[in-house]
PDB file of C-alpha atoms in Angstrom:
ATOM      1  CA  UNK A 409     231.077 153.826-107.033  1.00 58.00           C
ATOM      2  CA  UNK A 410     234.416 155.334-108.033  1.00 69.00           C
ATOM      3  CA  UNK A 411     235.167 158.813-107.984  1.00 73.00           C
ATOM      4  CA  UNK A 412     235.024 159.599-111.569  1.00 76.00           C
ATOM      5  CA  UNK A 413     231.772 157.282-112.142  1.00 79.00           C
ATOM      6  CA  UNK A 414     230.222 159.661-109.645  1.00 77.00           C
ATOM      7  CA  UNK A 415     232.217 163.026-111.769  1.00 75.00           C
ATOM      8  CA  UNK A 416     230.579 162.084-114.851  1.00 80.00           C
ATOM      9  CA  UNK A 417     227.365 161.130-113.277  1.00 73.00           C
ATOM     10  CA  UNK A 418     227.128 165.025-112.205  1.00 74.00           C
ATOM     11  CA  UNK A 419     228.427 166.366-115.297  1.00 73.00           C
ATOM     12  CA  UNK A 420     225.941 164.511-117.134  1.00 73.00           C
ATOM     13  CA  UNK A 421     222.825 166.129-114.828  1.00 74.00           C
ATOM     14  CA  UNK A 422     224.330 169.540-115.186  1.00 72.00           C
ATOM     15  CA  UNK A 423     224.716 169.322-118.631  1.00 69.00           C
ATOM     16  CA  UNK A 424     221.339 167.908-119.367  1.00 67.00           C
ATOM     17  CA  UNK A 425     219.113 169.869-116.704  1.00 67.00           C
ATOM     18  CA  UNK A 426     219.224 173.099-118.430  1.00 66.00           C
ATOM     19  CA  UNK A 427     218.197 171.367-121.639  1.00 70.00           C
ATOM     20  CA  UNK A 428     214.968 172.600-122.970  1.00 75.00           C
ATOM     21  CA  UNK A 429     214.071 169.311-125.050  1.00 76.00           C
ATOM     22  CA  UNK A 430     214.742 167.147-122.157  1.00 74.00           C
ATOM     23  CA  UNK A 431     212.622 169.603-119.775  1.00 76.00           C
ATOM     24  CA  UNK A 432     209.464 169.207-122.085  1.00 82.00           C
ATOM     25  CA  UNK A 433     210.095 164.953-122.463  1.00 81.00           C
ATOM     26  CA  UNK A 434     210.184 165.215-118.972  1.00 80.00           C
ATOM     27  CA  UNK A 435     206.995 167.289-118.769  1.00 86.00           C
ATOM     28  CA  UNK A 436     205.442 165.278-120.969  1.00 88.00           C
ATOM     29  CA  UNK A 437     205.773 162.447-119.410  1.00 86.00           C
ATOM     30  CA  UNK A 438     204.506 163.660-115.991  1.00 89.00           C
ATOM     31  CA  UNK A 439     201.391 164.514-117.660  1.00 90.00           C
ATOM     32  CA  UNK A 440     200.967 161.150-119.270  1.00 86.00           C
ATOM     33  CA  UNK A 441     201.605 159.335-115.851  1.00 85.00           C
ATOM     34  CA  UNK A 442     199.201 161.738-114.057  1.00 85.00           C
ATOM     35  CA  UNK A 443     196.645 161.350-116.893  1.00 83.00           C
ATOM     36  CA  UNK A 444     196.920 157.583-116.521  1.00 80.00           C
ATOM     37  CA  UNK A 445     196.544 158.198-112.576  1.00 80.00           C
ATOM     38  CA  UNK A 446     193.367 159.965-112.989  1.00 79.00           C
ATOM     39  CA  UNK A 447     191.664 157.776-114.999  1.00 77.00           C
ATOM     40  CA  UNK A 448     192.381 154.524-112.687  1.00 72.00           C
ATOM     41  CA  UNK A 449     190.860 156.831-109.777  1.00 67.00           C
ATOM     42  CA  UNK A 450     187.350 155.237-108.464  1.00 62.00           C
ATOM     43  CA  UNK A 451     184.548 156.943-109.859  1.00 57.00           C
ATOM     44  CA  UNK A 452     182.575 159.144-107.095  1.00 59.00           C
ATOM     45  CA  UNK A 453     179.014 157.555-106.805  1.00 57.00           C
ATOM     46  CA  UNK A 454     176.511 160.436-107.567  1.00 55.00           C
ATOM     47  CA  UNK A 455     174.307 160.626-104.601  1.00 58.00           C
ATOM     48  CA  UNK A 456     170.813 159.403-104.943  1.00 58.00           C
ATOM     49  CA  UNK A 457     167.868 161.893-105.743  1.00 55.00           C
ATOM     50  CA  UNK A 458     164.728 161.851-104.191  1.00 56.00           C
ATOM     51  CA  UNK A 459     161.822 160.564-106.550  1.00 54.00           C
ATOM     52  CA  UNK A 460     159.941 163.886-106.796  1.00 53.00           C
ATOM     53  CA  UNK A 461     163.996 165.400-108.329  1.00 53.00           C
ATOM     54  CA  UNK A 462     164.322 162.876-110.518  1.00 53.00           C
ATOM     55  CA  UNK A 463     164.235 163.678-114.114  1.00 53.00           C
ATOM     56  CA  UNK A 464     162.316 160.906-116.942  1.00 53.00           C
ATOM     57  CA  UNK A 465     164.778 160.257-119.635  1.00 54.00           C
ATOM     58  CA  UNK A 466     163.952 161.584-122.347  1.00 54.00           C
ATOM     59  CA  UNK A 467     163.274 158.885-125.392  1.00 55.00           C
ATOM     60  CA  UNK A 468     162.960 159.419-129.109  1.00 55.00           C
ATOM     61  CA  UNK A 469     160.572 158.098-131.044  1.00 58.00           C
ATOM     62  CA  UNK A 470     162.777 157.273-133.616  1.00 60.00           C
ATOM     63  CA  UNK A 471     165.531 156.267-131.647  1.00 62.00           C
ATOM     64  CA  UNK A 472     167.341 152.673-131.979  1.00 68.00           C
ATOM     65  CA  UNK A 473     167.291 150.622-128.809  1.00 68.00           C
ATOM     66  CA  UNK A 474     171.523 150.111-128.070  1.00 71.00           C
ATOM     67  CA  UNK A 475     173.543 147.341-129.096  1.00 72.00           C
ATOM     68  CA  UNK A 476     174.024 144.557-126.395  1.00 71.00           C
ATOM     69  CA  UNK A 477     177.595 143.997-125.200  1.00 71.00           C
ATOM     70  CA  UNK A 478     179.732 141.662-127.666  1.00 72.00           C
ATOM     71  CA  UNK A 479     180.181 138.343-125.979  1.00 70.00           C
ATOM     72  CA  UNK A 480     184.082 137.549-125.834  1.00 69.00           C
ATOM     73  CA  UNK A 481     185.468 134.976-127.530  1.00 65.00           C
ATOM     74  CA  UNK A 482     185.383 131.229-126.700  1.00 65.00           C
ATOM     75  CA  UNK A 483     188.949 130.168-125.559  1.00 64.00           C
ATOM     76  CA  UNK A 484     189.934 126.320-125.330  1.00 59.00           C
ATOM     77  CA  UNK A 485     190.202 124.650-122.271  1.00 63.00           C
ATOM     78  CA  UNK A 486     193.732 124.760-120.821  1.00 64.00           C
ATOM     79  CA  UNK A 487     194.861 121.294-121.140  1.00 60.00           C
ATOM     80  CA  UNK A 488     197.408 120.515-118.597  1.00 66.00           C
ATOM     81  CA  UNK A 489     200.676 119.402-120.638  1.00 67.00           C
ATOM     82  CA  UNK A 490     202.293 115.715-118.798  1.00 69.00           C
ATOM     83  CA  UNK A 491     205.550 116.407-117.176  1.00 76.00           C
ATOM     84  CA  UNK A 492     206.954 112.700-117.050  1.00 80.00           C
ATOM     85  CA  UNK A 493     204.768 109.295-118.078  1.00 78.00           C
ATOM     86  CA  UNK A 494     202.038 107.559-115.860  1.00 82.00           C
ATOM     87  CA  UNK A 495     201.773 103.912-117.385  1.00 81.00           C
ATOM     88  CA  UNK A 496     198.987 103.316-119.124  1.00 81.00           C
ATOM     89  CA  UNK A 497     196.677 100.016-118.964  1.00 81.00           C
ATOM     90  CA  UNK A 498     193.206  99.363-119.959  1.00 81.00           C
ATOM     91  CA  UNK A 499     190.998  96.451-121.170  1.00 83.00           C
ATOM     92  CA  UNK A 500     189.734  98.261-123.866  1.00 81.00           C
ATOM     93  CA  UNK A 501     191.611  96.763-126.632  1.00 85.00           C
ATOM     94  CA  UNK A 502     191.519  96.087-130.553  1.00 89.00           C
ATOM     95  CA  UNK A 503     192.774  96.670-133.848  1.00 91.00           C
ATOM     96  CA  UNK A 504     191.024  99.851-135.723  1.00 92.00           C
ATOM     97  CA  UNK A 505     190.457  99.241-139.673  1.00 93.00           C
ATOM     98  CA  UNK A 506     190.266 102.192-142.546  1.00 93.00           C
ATOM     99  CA  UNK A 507     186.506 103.145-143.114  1.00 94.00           C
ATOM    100  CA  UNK A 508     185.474 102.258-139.623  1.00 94.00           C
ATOM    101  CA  UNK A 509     182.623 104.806-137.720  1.00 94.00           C
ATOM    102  CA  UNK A 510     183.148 107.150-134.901  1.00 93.00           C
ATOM    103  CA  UNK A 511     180.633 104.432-132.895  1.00 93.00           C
ATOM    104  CA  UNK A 512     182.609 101.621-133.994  1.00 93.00           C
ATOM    105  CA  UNK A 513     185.882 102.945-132.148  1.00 93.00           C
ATOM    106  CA  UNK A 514     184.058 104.001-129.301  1.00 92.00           C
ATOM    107  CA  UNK A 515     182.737 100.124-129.060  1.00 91.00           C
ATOM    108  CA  UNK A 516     186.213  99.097-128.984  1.00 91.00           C
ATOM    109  CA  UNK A 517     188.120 101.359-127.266  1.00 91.00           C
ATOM    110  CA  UNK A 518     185.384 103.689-125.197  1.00 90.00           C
ATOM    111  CA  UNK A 519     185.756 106.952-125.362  1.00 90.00           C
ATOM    112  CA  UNK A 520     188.526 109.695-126.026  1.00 90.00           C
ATOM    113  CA  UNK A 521     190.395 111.919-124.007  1.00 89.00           C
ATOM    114  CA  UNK A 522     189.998 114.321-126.257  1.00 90.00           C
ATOM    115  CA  UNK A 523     187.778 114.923-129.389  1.00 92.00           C
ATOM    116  CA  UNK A 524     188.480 117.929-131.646  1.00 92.00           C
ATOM    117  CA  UNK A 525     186.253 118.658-134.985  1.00 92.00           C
ATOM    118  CA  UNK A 526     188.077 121.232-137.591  1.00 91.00           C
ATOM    119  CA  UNK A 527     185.648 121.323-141.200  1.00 91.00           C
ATOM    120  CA  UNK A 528     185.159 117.576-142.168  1.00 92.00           C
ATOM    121  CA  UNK A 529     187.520 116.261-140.254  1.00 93.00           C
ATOM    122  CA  UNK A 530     187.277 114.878-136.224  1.00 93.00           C
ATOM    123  CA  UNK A 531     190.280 113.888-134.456  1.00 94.00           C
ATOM    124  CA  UNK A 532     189.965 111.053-131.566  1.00 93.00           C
ATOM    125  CA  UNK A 533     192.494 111.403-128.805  1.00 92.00           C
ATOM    126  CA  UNK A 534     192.962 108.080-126.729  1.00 91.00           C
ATOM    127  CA  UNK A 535     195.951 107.959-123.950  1.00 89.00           C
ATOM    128  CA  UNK A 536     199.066 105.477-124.936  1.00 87.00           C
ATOM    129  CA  UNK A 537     201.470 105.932-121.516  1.00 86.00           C
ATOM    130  CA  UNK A 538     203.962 107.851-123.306  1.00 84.00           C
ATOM    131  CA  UNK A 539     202.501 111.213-123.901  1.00 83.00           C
ATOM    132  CA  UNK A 540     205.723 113.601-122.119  1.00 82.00           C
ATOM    133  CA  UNK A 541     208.252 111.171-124.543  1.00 82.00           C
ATOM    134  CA  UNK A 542     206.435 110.515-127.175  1.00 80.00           C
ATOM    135  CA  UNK A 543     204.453 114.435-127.422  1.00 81.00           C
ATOM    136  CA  UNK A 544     201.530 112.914-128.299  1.00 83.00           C
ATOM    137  CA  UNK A 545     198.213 110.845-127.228  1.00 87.00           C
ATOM    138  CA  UNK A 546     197.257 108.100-129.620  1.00 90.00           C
ATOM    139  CA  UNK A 547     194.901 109.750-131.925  1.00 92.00           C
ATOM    140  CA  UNK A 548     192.993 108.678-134.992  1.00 93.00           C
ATOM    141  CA  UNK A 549     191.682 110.832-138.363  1.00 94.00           C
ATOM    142  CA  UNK A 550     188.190 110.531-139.206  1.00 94.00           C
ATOM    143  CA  UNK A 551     187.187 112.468-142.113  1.00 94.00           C
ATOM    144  CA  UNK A 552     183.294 112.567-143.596  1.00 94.00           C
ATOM    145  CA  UNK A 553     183.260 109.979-140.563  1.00 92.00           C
ATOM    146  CA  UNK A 554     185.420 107.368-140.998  1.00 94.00           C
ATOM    147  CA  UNK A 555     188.805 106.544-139.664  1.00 94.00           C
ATOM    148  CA  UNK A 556     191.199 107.504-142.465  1.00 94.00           C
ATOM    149  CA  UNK A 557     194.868 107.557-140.269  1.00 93.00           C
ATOM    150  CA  UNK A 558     195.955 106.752-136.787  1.00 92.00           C
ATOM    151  CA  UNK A 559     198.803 107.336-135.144  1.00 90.00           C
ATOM    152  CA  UNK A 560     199.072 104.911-132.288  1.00 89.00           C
ATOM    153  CA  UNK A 561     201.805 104.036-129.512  1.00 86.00           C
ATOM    154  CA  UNK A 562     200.142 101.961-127.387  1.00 86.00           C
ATOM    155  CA  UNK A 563     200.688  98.405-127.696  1.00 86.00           C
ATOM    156  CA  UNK A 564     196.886  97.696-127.124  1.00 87.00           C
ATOM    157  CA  UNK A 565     195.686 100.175-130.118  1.00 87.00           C
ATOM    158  CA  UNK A 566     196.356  98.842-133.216  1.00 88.00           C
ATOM    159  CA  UNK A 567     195.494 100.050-136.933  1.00 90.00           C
ATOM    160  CA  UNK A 568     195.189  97.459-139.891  1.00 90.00           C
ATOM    161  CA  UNK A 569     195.872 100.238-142.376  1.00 87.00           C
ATOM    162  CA  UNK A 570     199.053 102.575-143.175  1.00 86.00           C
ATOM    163  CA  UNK A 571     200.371 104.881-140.813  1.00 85.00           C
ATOM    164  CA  UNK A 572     201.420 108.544-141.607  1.00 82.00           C
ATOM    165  CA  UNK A 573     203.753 107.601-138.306  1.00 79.00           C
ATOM    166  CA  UNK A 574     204.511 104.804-137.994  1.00 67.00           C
ATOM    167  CA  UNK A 575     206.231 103.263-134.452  1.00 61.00           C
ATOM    168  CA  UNK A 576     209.741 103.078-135.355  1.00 59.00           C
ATOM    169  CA  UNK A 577     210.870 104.170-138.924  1.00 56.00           C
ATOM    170  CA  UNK A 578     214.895 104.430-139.574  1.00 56.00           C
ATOM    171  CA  UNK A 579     216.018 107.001-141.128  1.00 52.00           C
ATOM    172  CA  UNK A 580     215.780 107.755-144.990  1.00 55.00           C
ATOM    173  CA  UNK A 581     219.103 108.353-146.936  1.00 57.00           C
ATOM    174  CA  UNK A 582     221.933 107.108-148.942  1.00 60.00           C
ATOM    175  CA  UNK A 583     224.366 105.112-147.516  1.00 60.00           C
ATOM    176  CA  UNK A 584     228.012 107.212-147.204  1.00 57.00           C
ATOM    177  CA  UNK A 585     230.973 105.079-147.408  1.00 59.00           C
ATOM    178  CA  UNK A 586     233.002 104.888-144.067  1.00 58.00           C
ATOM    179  CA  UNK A 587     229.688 105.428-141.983  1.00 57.00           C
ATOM    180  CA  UNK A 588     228.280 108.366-140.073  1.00 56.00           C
ATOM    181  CA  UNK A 589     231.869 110.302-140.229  1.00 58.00           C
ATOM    182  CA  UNK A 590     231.934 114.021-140.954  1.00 57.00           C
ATOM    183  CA  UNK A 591     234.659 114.557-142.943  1.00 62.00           C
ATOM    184  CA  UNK A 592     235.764 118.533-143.962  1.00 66.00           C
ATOM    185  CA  UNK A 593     237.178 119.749-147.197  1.00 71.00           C
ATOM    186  CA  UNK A 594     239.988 122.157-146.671  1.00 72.00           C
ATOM    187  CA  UNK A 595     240.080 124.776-148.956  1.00 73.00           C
ATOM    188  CA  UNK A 596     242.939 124.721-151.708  1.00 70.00           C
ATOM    189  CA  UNK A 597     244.769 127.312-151.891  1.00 65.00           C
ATOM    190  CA  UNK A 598     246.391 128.783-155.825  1.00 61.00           C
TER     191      UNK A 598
END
């Protein structure tokens, strides 16, 4: 360090030492982390008594039994995301209809990946051999039971019905004369 970093570095801690509000932060502090120290200390075990010192606990009558411990919450599996694509081929093949049964696509294709149920609705997760480009497994929509959408990218799953996402849509717009050119309006001046 320079010279006058170090000046002003000792200024500073002479000027703020004798400070009585940044004594007590200080002390407060050290209380906090010693606080904090005490409680992640070990508990001593208490040493065993002999059965003839040992005291009955004492029970009332009227007395509610405790609560057992809450159980924690169910968490999901962690589902390892795909970090590049592993071709995908299978003999299980076929073209899914609207209307069709949860059975029926198992026939045909076997069975899912992945299945997820949310209310009346069950979503069927088959592999396609893009999932790291394309962000997505095949999956279908059943709802009440029956296939109402699919959104497929493997050749060999097909879906007789109309796709929320389809394979390759353009894109949706008017047509600007002269192309895809950006073209910037200068501001007139009075």
């Amino acid at each position: 360090m320079r010279r006058s970093t170090l000046l002003t570095c000792a200024l500073l801690m002479i000027a703020t030492s004798g400070c009585k509000q940044i004594t007590e932060q200080v002390q407060k502090i050290k209380a906090k982390i010693a606080a904090a120290r005490q409680r992640a200390k070990p508990v001593q075990p208490v040493p065993a008594l002999p059965d003839t010192q040992r005291a009955a606990p004492a029970q009332d009558v009227g007395a509610k039994p405790p609560a057992p411990p809450k159980k924690p919450a169910r968490q999901a599996p962690a589902v390892p995301l795909p970090t590049r694509d592993v071709p995908y081929n299978s003999p299980d093949t076929g073209t899914i209809a609207p209307g069709m049964r949860e059975r029926e696509i198992y026939s045909m294709w076997g069975p899912p990946i992945a299945v997820r149920r949310q209310g009346d609705m069950t979503f069927l997760y088959y592999p396609n051999g893009c999932e790291y480009t394309c962000g997505t497994a095949d999956v279908v929509f059943l709802q009440n039971g029956q296939v109402v959408d699919a959104v497929l990218r493997w050749p060999g799953h097909g879906y007789s019905g109309q796709s929320s996402s389809p394979a390759a849509t353009p894109p949706h717009g008017p047509v600007r004369p002269g192309g895809d050119t950006l073209t910037v309006k200068t501001p007139s001046t009075p």
